[in-house]
GROMACS .gro file of C-alpha atoms in nm:
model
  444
    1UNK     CA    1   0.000   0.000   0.000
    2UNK     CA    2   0.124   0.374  -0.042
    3UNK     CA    3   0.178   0.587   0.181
    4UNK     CA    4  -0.079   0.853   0.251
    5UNK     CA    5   0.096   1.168   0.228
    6UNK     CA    6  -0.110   1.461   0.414
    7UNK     CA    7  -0.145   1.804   0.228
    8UNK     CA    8  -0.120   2.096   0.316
    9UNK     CA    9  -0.257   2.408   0.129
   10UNK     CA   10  -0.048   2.640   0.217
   11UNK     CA   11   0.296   2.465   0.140
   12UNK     CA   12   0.098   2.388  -0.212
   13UNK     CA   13   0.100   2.761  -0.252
   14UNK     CA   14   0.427   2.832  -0.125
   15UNK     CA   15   0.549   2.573  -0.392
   16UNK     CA   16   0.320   2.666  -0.667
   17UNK     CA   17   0.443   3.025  -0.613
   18UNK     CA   18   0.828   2.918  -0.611
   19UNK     CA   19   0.798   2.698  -0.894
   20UNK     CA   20   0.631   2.960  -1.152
   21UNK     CA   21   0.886   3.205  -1.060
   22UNK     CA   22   1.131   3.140  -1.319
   23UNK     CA   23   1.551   3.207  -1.196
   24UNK     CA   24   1.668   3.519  -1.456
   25UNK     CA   25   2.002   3.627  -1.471
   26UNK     CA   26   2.063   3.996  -1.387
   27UNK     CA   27   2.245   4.109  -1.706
   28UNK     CA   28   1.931   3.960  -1.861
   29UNK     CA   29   1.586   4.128  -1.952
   30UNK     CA   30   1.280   3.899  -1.860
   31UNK     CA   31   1.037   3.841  -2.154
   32UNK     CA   32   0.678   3.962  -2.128
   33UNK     CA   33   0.466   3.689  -1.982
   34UNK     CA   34   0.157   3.596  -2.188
   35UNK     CA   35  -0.176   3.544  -2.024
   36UNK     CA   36  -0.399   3.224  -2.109
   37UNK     CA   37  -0.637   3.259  -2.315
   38UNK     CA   38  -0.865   3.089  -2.015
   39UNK     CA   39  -0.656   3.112  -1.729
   40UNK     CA   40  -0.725   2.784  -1.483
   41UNK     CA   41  -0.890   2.956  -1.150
   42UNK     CA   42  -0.663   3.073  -0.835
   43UNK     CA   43  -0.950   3.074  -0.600
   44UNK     CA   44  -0.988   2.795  -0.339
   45UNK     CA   45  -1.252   2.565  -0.280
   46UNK     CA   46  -1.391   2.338   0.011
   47UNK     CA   47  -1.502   2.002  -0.036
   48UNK     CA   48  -1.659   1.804   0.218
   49UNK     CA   49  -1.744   1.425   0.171
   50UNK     CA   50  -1.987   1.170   0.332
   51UNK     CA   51  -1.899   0.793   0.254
   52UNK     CA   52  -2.183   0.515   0.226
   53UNK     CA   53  -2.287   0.232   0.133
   54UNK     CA   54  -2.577   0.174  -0.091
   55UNK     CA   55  -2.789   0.029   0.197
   56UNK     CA   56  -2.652   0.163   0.514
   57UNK     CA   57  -2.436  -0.185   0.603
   58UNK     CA   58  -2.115  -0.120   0.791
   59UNK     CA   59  -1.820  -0.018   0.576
   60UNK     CA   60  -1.519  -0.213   0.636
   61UNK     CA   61  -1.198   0.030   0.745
   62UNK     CA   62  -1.010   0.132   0.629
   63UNK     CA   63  -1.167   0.382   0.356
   64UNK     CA   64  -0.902   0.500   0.106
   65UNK     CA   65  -1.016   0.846  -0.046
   66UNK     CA   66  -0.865   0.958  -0.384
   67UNK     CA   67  -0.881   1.300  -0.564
   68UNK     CA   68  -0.821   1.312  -0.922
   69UNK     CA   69  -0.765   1.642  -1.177
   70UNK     CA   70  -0.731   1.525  -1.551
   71UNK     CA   71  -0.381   1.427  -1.489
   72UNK     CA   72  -0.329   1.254  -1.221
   73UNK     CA   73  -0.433   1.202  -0.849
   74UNK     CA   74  -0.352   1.485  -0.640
   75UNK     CA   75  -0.447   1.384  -0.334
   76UNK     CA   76  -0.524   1.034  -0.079
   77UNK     CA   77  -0.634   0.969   0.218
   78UNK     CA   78  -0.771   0.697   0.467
   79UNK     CA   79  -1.064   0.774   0.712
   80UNK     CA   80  -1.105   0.552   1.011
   81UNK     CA   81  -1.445   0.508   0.975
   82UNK     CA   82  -1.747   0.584   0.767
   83UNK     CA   83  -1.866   0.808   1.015
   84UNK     CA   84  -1.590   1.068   0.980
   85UNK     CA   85  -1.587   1.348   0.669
   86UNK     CA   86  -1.304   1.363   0.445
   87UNK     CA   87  -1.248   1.764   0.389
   88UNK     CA   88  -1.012   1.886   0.139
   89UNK     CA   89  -0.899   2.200   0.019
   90UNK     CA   90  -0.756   2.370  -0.342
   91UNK     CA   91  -0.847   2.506  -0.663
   92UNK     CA   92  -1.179   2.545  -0.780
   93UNK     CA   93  -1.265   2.349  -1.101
   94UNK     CA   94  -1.350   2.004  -1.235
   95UNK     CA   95  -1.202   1.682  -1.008
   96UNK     CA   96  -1.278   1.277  -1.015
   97UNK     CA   97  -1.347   1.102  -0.691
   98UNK     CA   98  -1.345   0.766  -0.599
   99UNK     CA   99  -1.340   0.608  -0.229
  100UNK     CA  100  -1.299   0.257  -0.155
  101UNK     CA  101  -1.333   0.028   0.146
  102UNK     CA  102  -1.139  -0.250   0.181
  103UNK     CA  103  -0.841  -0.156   0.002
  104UNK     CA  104  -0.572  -0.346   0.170
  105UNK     CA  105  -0.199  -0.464   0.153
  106UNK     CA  106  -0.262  -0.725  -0.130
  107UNK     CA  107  -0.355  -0.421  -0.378
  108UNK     CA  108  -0.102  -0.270  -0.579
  109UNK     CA  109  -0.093  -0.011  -0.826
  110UNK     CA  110   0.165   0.213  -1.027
  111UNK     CA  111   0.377   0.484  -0.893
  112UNK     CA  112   0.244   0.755  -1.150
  113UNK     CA  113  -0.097   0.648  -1.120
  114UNK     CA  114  -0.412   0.827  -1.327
  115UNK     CA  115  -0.804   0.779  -1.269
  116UNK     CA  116  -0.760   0.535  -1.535
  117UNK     CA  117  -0.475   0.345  -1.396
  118UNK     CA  118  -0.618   0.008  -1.227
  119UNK     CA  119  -0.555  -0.170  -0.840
  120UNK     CA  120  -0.406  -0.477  -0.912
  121UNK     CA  121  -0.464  -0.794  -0.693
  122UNK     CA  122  -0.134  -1.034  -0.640
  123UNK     CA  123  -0.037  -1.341  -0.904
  124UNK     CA  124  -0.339  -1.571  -0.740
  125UNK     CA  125  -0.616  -1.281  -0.792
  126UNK     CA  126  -0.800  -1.335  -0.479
  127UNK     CA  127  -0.868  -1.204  -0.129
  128UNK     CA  128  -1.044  -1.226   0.159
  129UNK     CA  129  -1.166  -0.911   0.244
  130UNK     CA  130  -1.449  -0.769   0.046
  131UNK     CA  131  -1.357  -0.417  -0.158
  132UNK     CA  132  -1.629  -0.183  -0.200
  133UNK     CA  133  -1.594   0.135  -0.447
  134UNK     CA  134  -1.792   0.437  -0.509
  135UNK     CA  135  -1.698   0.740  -0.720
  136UNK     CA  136  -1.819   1.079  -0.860
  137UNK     CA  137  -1.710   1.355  -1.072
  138UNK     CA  138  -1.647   1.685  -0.854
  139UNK     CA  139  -1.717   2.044  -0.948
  140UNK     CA  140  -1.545   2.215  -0.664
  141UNK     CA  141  -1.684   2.544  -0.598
  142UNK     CA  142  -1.613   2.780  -0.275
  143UNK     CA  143  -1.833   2.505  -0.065
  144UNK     CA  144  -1.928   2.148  -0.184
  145UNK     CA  145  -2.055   1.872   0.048
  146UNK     CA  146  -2.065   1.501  -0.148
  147UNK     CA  147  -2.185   1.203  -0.022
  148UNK     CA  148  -2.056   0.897  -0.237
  149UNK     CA  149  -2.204   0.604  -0.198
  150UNK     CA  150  -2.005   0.247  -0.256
  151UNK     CA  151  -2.152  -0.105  -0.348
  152UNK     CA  152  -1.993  -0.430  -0.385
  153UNK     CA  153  -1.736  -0.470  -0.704
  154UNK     CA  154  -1.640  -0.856  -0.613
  155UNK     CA  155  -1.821  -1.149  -0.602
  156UNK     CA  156  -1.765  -1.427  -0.333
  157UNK     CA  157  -1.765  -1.779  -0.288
  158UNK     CA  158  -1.773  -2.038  -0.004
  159UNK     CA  159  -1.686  -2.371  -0.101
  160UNK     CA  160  -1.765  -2.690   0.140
  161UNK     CA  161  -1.681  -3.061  -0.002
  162UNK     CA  162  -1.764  -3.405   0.134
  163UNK     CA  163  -1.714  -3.782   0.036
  164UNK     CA  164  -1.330  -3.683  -0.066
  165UNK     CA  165  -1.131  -3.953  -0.105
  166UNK     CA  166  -0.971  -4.028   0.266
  167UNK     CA  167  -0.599  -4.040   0.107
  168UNK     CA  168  -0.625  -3.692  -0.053
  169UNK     CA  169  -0.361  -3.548   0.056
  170UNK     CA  170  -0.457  -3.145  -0.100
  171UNK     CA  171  -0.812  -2.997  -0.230
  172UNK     CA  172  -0.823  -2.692  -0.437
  173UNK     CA  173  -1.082  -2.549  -0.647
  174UNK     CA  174  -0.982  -2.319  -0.970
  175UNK     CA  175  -1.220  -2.023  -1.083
  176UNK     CA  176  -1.184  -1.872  -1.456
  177UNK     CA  177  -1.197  -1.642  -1.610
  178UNK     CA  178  -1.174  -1.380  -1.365
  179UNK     CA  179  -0.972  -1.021  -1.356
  180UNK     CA  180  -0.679  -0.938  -1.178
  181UNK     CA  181  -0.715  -0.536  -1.164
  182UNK     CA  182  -0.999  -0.289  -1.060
  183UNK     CA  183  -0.952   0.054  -1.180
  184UNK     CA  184  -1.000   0.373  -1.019
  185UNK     CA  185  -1.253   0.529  -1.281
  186UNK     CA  186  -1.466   0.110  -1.196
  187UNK     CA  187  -1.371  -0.055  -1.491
  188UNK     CA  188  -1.220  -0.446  -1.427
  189UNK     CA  189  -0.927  -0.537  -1.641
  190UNK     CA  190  -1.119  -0.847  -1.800
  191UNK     CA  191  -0.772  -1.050  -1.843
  192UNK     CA  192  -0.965  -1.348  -1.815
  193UNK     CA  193  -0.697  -1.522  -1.502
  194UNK     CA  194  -0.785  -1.811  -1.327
  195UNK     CA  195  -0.791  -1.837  -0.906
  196UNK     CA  196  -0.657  -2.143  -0.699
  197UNK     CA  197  -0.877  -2.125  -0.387
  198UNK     CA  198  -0.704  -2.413  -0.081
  199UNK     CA  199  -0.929  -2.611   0.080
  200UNK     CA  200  -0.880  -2.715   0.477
  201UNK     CA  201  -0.968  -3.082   0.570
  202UNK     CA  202  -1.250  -3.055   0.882
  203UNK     CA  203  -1.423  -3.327   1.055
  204UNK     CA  204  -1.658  -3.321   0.805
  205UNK     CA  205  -1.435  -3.316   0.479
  206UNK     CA  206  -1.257  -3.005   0.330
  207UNK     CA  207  -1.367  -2.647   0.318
  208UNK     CA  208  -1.233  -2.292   0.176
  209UNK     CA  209  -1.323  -1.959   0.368
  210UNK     CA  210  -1.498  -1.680   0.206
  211UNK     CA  211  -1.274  -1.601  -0.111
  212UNK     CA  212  -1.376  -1.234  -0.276
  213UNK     CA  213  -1.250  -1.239  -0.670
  214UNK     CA  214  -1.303  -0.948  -0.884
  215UNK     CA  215  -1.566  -1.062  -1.142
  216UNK     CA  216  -1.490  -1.079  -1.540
  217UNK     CA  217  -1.687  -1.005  -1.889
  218UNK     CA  218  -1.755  -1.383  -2.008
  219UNK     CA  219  -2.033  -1.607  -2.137
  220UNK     CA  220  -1.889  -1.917  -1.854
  221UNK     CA  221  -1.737  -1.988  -1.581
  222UNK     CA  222  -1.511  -2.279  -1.553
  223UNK     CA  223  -1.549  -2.412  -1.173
  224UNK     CA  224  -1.271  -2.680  -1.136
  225UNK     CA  225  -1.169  -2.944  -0.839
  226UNK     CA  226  -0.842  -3.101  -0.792
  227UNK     CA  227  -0.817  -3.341  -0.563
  228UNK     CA  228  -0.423  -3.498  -0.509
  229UNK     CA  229  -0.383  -3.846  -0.396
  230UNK     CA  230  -0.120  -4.069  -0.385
  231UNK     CA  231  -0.190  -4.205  -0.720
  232UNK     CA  232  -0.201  -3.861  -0.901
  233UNK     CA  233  -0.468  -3.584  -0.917
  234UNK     CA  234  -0.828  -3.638  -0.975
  235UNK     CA  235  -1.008  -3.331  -1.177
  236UNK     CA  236  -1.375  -3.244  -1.202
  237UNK     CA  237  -1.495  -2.937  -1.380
  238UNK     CA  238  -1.834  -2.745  -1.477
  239UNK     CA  239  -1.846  -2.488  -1.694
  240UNK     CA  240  -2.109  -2.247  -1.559
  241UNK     CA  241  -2.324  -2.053  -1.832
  242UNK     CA  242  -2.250  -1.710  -1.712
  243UNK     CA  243  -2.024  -1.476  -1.542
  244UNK     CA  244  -1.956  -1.452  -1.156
  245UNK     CA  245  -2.162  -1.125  -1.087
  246UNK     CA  246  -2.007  -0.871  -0.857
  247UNK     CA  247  -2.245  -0.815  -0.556
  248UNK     CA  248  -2.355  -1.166  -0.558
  249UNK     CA  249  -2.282  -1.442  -0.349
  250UNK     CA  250  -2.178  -1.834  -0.425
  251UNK     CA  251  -2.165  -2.176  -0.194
  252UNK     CA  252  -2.025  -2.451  -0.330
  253UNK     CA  253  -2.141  -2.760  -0.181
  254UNK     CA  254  -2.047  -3.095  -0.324
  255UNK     CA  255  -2.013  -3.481  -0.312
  256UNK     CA  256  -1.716  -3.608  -0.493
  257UNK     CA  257  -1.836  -3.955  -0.454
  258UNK     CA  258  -2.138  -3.903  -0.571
  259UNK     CA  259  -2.007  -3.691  -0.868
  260UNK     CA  260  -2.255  -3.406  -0.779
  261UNK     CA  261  -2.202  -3.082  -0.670
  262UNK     CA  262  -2.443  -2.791  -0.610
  263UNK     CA  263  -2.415  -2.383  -0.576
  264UNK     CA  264  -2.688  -2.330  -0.345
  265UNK     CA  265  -2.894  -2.049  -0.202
  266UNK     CA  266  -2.832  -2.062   0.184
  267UNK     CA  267  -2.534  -1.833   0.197
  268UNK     CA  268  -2.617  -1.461   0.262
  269UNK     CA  269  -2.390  -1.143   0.369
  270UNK     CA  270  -2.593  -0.848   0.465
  271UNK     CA  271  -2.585  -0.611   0.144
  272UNK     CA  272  -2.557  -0.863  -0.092
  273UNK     CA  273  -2.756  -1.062  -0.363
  274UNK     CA  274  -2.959  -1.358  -0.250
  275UNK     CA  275  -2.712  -1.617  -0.357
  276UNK     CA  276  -2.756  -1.880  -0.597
  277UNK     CA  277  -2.885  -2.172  -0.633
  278UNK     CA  278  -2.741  -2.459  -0.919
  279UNK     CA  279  -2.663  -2.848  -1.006
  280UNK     CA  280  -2.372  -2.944  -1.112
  281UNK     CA  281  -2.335  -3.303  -1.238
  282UNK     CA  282  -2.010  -3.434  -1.333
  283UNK     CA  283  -1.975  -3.772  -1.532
  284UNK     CA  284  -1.736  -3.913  -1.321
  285UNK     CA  285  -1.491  -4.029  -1.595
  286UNK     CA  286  -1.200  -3.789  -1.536
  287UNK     CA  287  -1.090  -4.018  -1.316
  288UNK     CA  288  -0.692  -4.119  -1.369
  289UNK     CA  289  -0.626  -3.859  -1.594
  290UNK     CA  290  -0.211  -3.851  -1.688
  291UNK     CA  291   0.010  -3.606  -1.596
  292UNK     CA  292   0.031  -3.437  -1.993
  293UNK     CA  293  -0.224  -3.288  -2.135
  294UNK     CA  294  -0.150  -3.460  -2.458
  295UNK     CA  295  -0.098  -3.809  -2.318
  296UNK     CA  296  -0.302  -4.110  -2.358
  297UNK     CA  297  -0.663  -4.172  -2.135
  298UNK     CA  298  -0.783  -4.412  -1.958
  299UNK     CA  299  -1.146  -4.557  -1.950
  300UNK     CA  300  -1.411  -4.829  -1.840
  301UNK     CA  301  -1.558  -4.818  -2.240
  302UNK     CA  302  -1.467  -4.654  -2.521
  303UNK     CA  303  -1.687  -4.328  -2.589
  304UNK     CA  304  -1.878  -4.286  -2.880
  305UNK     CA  305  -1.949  -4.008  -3.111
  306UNK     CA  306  -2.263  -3.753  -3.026
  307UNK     CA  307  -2.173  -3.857  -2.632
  308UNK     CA  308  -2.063  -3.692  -2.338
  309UNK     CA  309  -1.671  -3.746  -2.257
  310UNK     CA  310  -1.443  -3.551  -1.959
  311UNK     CA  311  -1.665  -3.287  -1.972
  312UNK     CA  312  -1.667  -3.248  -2.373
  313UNK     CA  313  -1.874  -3.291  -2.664
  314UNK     CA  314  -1.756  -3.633  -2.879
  315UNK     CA  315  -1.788  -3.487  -3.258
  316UNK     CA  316  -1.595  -3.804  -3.407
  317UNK     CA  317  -1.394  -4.091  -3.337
  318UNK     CA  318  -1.155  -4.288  -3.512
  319UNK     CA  319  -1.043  -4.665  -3.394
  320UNK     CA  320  -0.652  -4.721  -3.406
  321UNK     CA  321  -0.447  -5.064  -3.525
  322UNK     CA  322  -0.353  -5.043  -3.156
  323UNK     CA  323  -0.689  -5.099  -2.967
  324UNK     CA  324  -0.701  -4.689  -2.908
  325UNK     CA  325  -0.990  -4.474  -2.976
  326UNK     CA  326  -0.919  -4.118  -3.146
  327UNK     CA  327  -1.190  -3.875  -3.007
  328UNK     CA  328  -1.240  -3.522  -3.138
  329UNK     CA  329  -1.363  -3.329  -2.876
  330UNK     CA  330  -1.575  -2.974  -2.911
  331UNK     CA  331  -1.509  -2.791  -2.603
  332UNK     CA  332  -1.761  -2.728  -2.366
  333UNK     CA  333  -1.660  -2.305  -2.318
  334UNK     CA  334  -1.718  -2.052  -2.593
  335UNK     CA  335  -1.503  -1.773  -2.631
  336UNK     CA  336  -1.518  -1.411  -2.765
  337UNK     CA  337  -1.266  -1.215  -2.899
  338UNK     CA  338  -1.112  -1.045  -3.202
  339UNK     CA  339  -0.942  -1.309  -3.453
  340UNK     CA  340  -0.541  -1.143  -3.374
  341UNK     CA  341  -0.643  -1.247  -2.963
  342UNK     CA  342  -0.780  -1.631  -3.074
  343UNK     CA  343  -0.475  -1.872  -3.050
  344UNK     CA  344  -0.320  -1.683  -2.730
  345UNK     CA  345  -0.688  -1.764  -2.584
  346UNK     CA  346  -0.711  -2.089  -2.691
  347UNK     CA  347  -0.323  -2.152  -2.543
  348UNK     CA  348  -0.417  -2.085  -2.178
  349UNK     CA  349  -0.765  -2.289  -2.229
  350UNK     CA  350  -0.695  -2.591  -1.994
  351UNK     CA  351  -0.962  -2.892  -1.909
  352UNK     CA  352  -0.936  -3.184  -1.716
  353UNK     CA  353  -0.585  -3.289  -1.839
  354UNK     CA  354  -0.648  -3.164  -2.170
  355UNK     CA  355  -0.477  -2.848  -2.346
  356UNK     CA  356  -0.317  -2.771  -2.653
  357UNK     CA  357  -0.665  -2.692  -2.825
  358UNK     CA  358  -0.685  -2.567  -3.124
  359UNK     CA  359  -0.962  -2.395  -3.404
  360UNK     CA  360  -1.154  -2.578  -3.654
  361UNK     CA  361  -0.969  -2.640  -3.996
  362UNK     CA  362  -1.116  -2.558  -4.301
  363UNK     CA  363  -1.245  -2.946  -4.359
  364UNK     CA  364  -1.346  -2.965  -4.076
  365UNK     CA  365  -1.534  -2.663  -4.064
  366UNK     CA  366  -1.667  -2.772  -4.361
  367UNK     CA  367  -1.750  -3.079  -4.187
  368UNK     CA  368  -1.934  -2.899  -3.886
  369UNK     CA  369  -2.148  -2.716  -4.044
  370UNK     CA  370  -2.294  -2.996  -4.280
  371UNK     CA  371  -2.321  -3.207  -4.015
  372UNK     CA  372  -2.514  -2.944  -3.780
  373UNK     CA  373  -2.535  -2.604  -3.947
  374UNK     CA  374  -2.721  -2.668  -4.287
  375UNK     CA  375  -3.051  -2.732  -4.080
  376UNK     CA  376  -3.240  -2.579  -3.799
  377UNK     CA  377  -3.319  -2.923  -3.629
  378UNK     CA  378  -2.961  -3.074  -3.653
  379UNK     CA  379  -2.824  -2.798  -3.477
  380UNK     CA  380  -3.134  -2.741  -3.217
  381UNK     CA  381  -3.089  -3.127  -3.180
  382UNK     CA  382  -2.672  -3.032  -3.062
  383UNK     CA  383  -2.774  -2.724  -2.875
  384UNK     CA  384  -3.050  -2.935  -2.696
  385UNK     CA  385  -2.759  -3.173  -2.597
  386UNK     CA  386  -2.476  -2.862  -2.532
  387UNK     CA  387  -2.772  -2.708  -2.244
  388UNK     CA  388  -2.827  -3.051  -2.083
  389UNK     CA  389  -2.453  -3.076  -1.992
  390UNK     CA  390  -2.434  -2.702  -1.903
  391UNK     CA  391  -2.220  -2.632  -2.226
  392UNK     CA  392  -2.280  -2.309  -2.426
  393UNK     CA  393  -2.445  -2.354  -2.761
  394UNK     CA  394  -2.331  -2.316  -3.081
  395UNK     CA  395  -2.452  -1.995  -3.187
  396UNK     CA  396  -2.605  -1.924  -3.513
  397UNK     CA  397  -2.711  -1.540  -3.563
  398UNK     CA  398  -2.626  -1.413  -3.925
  399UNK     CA  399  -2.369  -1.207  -3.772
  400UNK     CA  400  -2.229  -1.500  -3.572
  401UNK     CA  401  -1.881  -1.637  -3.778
  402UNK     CA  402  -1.652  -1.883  -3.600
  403UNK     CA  403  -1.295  -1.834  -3.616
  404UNK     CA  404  -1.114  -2.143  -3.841
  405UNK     CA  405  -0.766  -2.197  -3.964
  406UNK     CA  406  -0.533  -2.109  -3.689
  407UNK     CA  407  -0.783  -1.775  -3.693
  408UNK     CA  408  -0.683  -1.699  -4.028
  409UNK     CA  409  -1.075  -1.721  -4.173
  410UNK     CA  410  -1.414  -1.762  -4.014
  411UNK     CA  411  -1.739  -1.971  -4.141
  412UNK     CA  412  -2.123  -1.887  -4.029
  413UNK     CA  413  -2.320  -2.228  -3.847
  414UNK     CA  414  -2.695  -1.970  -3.980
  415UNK     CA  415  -2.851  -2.276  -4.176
  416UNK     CA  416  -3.010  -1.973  -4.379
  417UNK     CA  417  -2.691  -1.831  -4.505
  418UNK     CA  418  -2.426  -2.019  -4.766
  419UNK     CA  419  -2.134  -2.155  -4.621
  420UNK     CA  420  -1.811  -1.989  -4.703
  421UNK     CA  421  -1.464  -1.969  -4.535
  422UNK     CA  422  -1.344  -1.587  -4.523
  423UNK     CA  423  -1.072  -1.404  -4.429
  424UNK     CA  424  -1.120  -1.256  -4.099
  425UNK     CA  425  -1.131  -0.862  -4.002
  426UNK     CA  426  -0.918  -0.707  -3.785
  427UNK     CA  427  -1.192  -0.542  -3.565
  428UNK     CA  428  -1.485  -0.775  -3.571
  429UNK     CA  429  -1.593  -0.985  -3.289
  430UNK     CA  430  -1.604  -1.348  -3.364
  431UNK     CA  431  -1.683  -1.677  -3.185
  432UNK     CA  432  -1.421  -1.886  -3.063
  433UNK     CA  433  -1.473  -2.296  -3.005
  434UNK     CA  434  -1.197  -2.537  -2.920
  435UNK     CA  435  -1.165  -2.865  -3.083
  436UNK     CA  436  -0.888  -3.139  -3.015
  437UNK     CA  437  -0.757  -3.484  -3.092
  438UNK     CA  438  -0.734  -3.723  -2.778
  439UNK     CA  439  -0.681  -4.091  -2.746
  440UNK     CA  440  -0.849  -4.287  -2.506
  441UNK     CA  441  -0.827  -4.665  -2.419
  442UNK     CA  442  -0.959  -4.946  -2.260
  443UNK     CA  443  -0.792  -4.981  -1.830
  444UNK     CA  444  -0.607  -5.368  -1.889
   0.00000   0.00000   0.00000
């Protein structure tokens, strides 16, 4: 944290006053000094300020008060409580305010900092206090008494699991995508990172505290256990078909061994969002995953094309020589994004033991859409399977192009428009779906 430097106006004007005096040499005849055009104003204003929250619930201390001209922030403080009035005096004119509570230790932020510039959380975004921020724009005149009042910008989740395997030896549950950075002006930095959360073991199996993330823009989130064991780590995931809402409270309560979790709706903070309520269902059959994500799977029986497999859609298989099965997965998480940000996307995309996806090719883009894109019922008939497993469609607007071709071109899955593979834009927003090779065979 920085420290809070006090103010004080009248050393501001002693400085101000030394520093637009400019040194002359005697033999030397000063230039006449020109006068602005629109002059910024000399006289001095008071501002008073009331912090709040939005419905009256204690504020947690301390609150961290910034002033900002168009420049940069020219004055912070911290108040003790939400009961005491932050005053501050100097120039009249036009000033951005924002307060927050909560702002501790784990934030960090750039030396030269603007209202623009954003609070950044540590390498693991995550903490367990709550931040609350509020802001206004200021016009100072001789007198001006504010009240700001600040509202929740994380979201928060308590996470309790039972029926874990008595040998595991470490729990943790991963959260993506969510953002690392808050800025001042209450925009989040949307870099889409993902959160380890440690579970303790308890009597009754393991638990995480409250965990406060900072919420990003997405169409999922990807909730993920890992459970190590002696022989390896065992990984569960659900994509959920939204993003984590700020404001808005989450308990995670699961069975492992029944293969079942649920977000449900018991866990409330004063101030906050009745929480949610949701099933998750896993298939159980990321079980013994290997180390790489490229390395060969395990499984009870051989999965079959149009099924359900790790938490992915099976779009084909191919039998090997070997006794292996080649499955081509569709992943379960769509993405967003401009065509230049598709492949560095794709390269941090990570599920149950699998990475290294990859776009469509041109065949096989070719391939997708005949198979589910030339009619309405093929691809309501994939969509109707996609919702059942919590997956996000495949969407199929006119305006809707996936990305193909190491993001090179883009194809439409609208039944009522021609197929075509076309060189992408630079600025256009396209839709991004993973595919990848796997082999999977029989346990001896």
């Amino acid at each position: 944290m920085k420290s809070i430097l006090p103010y004080y106006i009248s050393c501001m004007m002693a400085c101000a006053a030394t520093a637009c005096t400019p040194y002359q040499l005697a033999e030397e005849e000063s230039e006449p000094q020109q006068t602005p055009a629109n002059p910024p104003s000399t006289e001095q204003g008071q501002l008073a300020l009331l912090v709040r929250s939005t419905d009256n619930t204690p504020l947690n201390s301390p609150i961290t008060v910034f002033l900002f001209d168009d420049q940069q922030c020219i004055h912070q403080t911290r108040l003790e409580n939400s009961q005491e009035t932050y005053q501050f005096q100097t120039f009249q004119g036009n000033y951005h305010l924002t307060a927050f509570a909560g702002l501790t230790d784990d934030y960090q932020w750039p030396k030269d900092y603007t209202y623009e510039s954003f609070i950044q959380l540590p390498e693991n975004p995550a903490s367990i206090t709550p931040l609350m921020a509020g802001r206004t724009d200021v016009q100072l005149s001789k007198n001006t008494r504010l009240t700001v009042q600040l509202s929740n910008a994380m979201t928060v989740l308590q996470t309790t699991l039972t029926q874990v395997p008595q040998d595991a030896t470490q729990v943790q549950l991963e959260v993506s995508p969510v953002s690392s950075a808050y800025s001042f002006s209450g925009k989040y930095k949307n870099d889409r990172k993902s959160c380890r959360i440690d579970c303790r073991k308890t009597s009754d199996g393991w638990a995480a505290p409250s965990t406060y993330l900072l919420p990003a823009a997405s169409t999922y989130t990807l909730l993920t256990v890992h459970v190590t064991t002696p022989k390896g780590v065992d990984t569960q995931s659900y994509s959920l078909p939204h993003a984590l809402k700020a404001g808005q409270p989450y308990q995670l309560k699961g069975s492992l061994s029944e293969n079942k979790m649920t977000l449900e709706g018991t866990f409330s903070i004063a101030g906050w969002e009745p929480a949610d309520k949701i099933e998750f269902i896993f298939d159980g059959s990321s079980t013994n995953l290997p180390d790489g994500p490229d390395a060969t799977f395990t499984v009870t029986r051989l999965p079959e094309a149009g099924e359900i497999w790790n938490g992915c859609y099976v779009w084909e298989t191919e039998d090997t020589e070997e006794g292996e099965r080649e499955l081509l997965l569709l992943s379960p998480t769509e993405f967003s994004c401009q065509a230049a940000q598709g492949l560095e996307q794709l390269s941090g995309y990570v599920l149950n033991g699998i990475g290294n996806w990859r776009t469509f090719t041109k065949d096989e883009a070719k391939r997708f859409r005949e198979q589910f894109g030339d009619t309405m019922t093929t691809l309501e008939s994939l969509n109707n399977v996609l919702t059942e497993h919590n997956m996000t469609i495949i969407h199929a607007e006119e305006d809707d192009r996936y990305l193909c071709e190491n993001c090179q071109y883009s194809f439409t899955m609208c039944p009522t428009k021609k197929y075509s593979n076309t060189k992408v834009g630079s600025q256009k927003i396209y839709c991004l779906r993973g595919v990848k090779w796997v082999s999977v065979r029989l346990e001896p």
